[in-house]
PDB file of C-alpha atoms in Angstrom:
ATOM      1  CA  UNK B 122      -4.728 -21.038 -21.944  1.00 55.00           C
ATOM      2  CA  UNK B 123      -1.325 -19.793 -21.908  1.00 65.00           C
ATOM      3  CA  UNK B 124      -0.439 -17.284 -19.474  1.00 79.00           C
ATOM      4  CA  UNK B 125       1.071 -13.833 -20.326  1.00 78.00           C
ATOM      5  CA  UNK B 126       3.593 -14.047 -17.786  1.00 75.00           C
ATOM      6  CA  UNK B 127       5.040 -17.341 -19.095  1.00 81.00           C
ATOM      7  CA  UNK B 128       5.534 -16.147 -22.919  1.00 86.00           C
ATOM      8  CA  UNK B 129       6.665 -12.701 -21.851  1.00 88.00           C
ATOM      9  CA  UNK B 130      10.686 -13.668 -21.839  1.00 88.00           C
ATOM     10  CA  UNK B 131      10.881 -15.638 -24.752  1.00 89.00           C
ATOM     11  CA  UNK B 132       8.809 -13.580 -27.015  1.00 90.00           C
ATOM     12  CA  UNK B 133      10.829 -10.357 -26.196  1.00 90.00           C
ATOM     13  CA  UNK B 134      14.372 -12.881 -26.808  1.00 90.00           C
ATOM     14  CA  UNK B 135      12.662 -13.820 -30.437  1.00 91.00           C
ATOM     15  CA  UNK B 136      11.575 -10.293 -30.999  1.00 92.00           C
ATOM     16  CA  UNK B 137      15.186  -9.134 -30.598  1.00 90.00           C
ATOM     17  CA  UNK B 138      17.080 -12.385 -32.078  1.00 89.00           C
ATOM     18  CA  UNK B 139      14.633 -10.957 -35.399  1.00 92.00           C
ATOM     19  CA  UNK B 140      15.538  -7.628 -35.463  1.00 90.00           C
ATOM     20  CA  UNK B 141      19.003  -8.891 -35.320  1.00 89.00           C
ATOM     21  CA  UNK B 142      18.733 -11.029 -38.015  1.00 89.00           C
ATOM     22  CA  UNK B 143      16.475  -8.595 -40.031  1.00 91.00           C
ATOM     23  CA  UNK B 144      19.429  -6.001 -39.633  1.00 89.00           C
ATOM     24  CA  UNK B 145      22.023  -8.651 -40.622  1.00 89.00           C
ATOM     25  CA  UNK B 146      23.915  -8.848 -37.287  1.00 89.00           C
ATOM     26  CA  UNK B 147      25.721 -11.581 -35.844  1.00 89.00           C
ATOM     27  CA  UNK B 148      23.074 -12.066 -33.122  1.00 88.00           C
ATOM     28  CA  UNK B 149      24.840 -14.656 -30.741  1.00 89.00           C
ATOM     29  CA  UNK B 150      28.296 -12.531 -31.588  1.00 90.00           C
ATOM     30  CA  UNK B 151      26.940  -9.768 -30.211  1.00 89.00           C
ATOM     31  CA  UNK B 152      25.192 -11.388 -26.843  1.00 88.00           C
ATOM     32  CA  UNK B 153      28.967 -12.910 -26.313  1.00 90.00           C
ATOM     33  CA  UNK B 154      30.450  -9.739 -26.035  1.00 91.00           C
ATOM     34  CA  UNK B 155      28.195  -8.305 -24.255  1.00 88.00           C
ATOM     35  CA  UNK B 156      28.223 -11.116 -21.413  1.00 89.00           C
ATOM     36  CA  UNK B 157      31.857 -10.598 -21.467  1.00 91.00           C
ATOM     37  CA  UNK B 158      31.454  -6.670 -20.830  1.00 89.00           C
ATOM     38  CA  UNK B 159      28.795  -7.416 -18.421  1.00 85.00           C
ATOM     39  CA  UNK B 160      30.940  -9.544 -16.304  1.00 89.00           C
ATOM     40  CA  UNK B 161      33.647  -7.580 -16.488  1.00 85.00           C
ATOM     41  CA  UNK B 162      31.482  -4.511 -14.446  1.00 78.00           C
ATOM     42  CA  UNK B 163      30.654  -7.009 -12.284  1.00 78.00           C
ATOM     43  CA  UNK B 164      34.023  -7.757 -11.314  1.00 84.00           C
ATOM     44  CA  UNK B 165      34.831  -4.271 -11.083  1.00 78.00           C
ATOM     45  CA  UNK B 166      31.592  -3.632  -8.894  1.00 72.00           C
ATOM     46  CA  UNK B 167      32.393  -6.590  -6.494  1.00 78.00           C
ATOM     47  CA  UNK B 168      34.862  -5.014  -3.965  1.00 80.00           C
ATOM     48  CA  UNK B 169      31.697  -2.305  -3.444  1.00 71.00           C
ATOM     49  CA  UNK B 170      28.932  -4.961  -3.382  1.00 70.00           C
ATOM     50  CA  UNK B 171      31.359  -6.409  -0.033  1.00 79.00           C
ATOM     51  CA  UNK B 172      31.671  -3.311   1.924  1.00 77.00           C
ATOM     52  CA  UNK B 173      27.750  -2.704   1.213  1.00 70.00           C
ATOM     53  CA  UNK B 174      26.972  -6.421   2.460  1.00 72.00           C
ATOM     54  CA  UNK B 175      29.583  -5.934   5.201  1.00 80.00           C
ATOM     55  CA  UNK B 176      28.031  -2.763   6.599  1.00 76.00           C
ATOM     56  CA  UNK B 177      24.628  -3.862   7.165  1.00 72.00           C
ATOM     57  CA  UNK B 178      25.772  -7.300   8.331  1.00 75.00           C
ATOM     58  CA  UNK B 179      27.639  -5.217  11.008  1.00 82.00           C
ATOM     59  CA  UNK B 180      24.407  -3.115  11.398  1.00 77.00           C
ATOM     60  CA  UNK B 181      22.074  -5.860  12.122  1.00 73.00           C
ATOM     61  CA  UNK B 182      24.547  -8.140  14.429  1.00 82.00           C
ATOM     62  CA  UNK B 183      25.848  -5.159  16.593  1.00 88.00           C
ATOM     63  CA  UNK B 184      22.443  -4.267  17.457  1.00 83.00           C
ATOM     64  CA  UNK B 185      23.170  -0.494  15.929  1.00 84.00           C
ATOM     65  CA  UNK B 186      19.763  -0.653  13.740  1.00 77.00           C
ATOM     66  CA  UNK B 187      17.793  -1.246  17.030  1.00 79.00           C
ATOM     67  CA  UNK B 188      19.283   1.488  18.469  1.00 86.00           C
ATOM     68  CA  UNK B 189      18.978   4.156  15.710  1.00 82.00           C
ATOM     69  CA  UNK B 190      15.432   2.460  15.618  1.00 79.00           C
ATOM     70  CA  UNK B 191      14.953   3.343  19.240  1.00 83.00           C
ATOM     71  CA  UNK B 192      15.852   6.719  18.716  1.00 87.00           C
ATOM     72  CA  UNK B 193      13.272   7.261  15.806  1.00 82.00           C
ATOM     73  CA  UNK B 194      10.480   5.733  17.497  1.00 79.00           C
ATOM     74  CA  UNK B 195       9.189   8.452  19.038  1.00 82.00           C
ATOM     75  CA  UNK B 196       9.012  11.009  15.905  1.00 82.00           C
ATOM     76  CA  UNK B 197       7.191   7.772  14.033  1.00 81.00           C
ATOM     77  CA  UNK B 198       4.950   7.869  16.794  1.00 79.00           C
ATOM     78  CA  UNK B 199       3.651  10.877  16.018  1.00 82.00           C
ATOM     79  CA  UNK B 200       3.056  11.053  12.977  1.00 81.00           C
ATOM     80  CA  UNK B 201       0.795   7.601  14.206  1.00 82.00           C
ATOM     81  CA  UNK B 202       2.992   5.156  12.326  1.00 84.00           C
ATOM     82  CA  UNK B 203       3.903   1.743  14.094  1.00 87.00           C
ATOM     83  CA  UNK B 204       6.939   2.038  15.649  1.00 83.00           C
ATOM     84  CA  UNK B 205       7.679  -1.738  14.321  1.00 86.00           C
ATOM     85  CA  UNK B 206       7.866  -0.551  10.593  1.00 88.00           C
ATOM     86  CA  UNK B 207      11.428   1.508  11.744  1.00 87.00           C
ATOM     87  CA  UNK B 208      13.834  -0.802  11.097  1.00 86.00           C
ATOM     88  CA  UNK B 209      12.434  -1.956   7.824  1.00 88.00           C
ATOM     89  CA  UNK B 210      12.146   1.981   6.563  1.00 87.00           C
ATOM     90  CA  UNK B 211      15.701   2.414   7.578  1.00 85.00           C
ATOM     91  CA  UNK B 212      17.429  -0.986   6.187  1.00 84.00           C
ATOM     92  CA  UNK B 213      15.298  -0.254   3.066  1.00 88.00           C
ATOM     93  CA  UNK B 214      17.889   1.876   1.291  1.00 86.00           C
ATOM     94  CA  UNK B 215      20.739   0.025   2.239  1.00 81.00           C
ATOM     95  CA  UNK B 216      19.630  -3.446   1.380  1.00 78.00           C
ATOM     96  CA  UNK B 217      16.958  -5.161  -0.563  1.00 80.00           C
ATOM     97  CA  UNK B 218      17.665  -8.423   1.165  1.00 77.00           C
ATOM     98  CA  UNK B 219      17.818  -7.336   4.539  1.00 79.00           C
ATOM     99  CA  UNK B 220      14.413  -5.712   4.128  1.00 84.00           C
ATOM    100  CA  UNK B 221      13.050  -8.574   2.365  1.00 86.00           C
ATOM    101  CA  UNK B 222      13.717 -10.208   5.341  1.00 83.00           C
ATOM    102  CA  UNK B 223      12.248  -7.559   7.657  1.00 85.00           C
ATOM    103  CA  UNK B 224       9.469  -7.293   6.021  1.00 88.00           C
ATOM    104  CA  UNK B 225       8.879 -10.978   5.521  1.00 89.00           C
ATOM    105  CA  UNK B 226       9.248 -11.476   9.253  1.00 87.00           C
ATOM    106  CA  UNK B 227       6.585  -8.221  10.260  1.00 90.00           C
ATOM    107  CA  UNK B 228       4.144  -9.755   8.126  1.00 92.00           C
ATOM    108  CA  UNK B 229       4.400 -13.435  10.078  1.00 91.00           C
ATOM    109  CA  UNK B 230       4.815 -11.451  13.121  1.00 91.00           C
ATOM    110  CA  UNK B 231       1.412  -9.351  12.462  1.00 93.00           C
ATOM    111  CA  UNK B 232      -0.025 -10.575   9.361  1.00 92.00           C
ATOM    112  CA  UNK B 233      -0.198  -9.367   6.187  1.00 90.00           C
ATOM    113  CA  UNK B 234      -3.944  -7.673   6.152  1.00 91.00           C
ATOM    114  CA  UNK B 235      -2.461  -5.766   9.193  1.00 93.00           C
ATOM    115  CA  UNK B 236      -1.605  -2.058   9.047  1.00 92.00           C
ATOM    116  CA  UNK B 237       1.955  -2.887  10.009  1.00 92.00           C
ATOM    117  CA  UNK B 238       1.847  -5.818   7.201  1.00 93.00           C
ATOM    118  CA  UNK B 239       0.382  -3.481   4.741  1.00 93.00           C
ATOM    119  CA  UNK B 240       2.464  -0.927   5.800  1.00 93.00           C
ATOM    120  CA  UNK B 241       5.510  -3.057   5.133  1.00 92.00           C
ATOM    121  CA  UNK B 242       4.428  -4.541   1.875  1.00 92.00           C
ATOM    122  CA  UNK B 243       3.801  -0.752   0.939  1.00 92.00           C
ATOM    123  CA  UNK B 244       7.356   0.319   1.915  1.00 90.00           C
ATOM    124  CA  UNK B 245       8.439  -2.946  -0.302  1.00 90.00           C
ATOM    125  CA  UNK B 246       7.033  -1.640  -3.540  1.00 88.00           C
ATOM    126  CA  UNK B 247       7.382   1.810  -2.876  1.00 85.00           C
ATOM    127  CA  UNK B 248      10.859   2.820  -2.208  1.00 81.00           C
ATOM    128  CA  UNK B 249      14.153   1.465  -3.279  1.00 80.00           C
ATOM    129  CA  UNK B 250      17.567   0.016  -2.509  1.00 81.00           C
ATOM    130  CA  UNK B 251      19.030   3.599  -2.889  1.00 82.00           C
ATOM    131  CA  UNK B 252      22.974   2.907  -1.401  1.00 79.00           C
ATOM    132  CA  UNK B 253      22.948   0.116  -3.189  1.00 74.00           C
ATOM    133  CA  UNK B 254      21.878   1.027  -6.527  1.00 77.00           C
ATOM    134  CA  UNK B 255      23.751   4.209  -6.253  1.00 79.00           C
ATOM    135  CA  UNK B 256      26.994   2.091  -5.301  1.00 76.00           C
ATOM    136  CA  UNK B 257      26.294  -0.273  -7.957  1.00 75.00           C
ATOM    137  CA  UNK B 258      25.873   2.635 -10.767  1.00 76.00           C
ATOM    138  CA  UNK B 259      28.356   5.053  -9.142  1.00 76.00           C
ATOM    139  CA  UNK B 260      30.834   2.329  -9.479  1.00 73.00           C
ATOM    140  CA  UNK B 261      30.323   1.093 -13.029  1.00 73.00           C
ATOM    141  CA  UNK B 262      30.993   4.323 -14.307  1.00 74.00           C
ATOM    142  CA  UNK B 263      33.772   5.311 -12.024  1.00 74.00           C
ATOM    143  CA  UNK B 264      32.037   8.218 -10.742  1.00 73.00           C
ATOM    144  CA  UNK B 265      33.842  10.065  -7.443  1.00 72.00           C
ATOM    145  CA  UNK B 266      31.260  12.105  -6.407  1.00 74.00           C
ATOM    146  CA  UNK B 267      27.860  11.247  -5.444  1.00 70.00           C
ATOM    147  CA  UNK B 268      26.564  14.015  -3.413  1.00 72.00           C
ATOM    148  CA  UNK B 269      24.413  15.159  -6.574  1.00 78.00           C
ATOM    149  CA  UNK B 270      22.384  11.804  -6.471  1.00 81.00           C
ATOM    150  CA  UNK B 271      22.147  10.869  -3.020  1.00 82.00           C
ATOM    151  CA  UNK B 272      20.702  13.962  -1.429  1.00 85.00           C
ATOM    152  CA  UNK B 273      17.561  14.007  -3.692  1.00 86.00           C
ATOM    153  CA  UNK B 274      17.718   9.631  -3.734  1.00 85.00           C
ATOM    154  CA  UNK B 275      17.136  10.223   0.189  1.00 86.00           C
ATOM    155  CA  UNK B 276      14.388  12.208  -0.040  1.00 90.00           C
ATOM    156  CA  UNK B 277      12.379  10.563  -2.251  1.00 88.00           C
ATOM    157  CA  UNK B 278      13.110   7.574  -0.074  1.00 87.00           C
ATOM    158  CA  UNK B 279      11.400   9.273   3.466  1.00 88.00           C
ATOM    159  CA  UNK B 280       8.810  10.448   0.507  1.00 90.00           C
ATOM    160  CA  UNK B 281       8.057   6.989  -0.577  1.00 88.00           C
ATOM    161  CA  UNK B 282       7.827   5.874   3.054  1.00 86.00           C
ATOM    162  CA  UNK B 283       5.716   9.016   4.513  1.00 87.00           C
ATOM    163  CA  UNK B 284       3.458   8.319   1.747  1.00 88.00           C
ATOM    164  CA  UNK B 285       3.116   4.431   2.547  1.00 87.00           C
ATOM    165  CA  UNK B 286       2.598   5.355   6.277  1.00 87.00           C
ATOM    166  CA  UNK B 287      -0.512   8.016   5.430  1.00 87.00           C
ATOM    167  CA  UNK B 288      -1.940   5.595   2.499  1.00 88.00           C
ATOM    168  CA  UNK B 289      -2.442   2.514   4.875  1.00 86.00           C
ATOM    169  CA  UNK B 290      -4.591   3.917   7.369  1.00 75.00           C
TER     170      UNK B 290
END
C-alpha cells in the first residue's frame, strides 16, 4: 500500500504541470523564472539571514541566554513551569535551529514522556521563529518599519508558550 505521505509532492507537481498545460502555458518557462526571482530574494535576504545567525551565535557562546534565563526563572516558577524550558521559550523566536537543538537536548536530558519533554515538544509545534520570519519577510519586501508586526508576533509567541506550559500538566 502506498503511503499518502510519499505521493503527496508529486501529485500536487502533476496537478499543477496540468493546469499549466490545460491553460496553454509554458510550464517549465515559467518554473525558470520563477527560480531565478526566487534566488534573487534570497540573495537580497542573505546579509539579514547573517546578522540573525550572528546574534544568537553570540547569545549562546557569551553565556547571555543563561543569564536572561536566570533572571526569568523565578517568574516561570510561579506560574509552576520548569525552569529548564527558559532558554528554549526564549531562543524560540529567534531561531528554529537553535531551539531544535534545545529542545532535542531537554528531551535526552529528561525524556520525551516528561513534562519538561512534553513541554518542549509543545513549545516546538506551537510557536514560531518570529525574528526570523519577520526578518526574512520584512526584508523581501523592503519594508522599514516593523513595529506593526512584531509587537502583536511577540505576544502570540508568550501566548503560544503560556498555553504549552498550562496544557502539559
Amino acid at each position: 500500500m502506498i503511503k499518502f505521505s510519499a505521493i503527496i509532492i508529486p501529485a500536487i507537481i502533476a496537478i499543477i504541470v496540468l493546469f499549466g498545460l490545460v491553460e496553454k502555458k509554458k510550464v517549465y518557462d515559467l518554473f525558470c523564472e520563477g527560480a531565478k526571482e526566487g534566488i534573487g530574494i534570497a540573495i537580497s535576504m542573505f546579509p539579514t539571514l547573517i546578522g540573525i545567525f550572528l546574534a544568537i551565535g553570540m547569545l549562546r557562546n557569551s553565556g547571555t541566554l543563561d543569564f536572561i534565563a536566570n533572571i526569568f526563572s523565578p517568574i516561570i516558577s510561579k506560574i509552576n513551569a520548569p525552569s529548564e524550558i527558559v532558554p528554549l521559550a526564549l531562543i524560540k523566536p529567534i531561531s528554529g535551529s537553535a531551539s531544535m537543538a534545545l529542545a532535542t537536548d531537554l528531551m535526552t536530558k529528561f525524556g520525551t514522556e516528561t513534562r519538561i519533554g512534553m513541554i518542549a515538544a509543545t513549545i516546538m509545534g506551537a510557536s514560531e521563529t518570529t525574528f526570523y520570519v519577520i526578518a526574512v519577510y520584512m526584508g523581501a519586501v523592503k519594508a522599514k518599519k516593523s513595529r506593526g508586526v512584531i509587537i502583536p508576533a511577540i505576544l502570540a509567541d508568550i501566548a503560544s508558550i503560556v498555553t504549552a506550559i498550562c496544557i502539559i500538566k
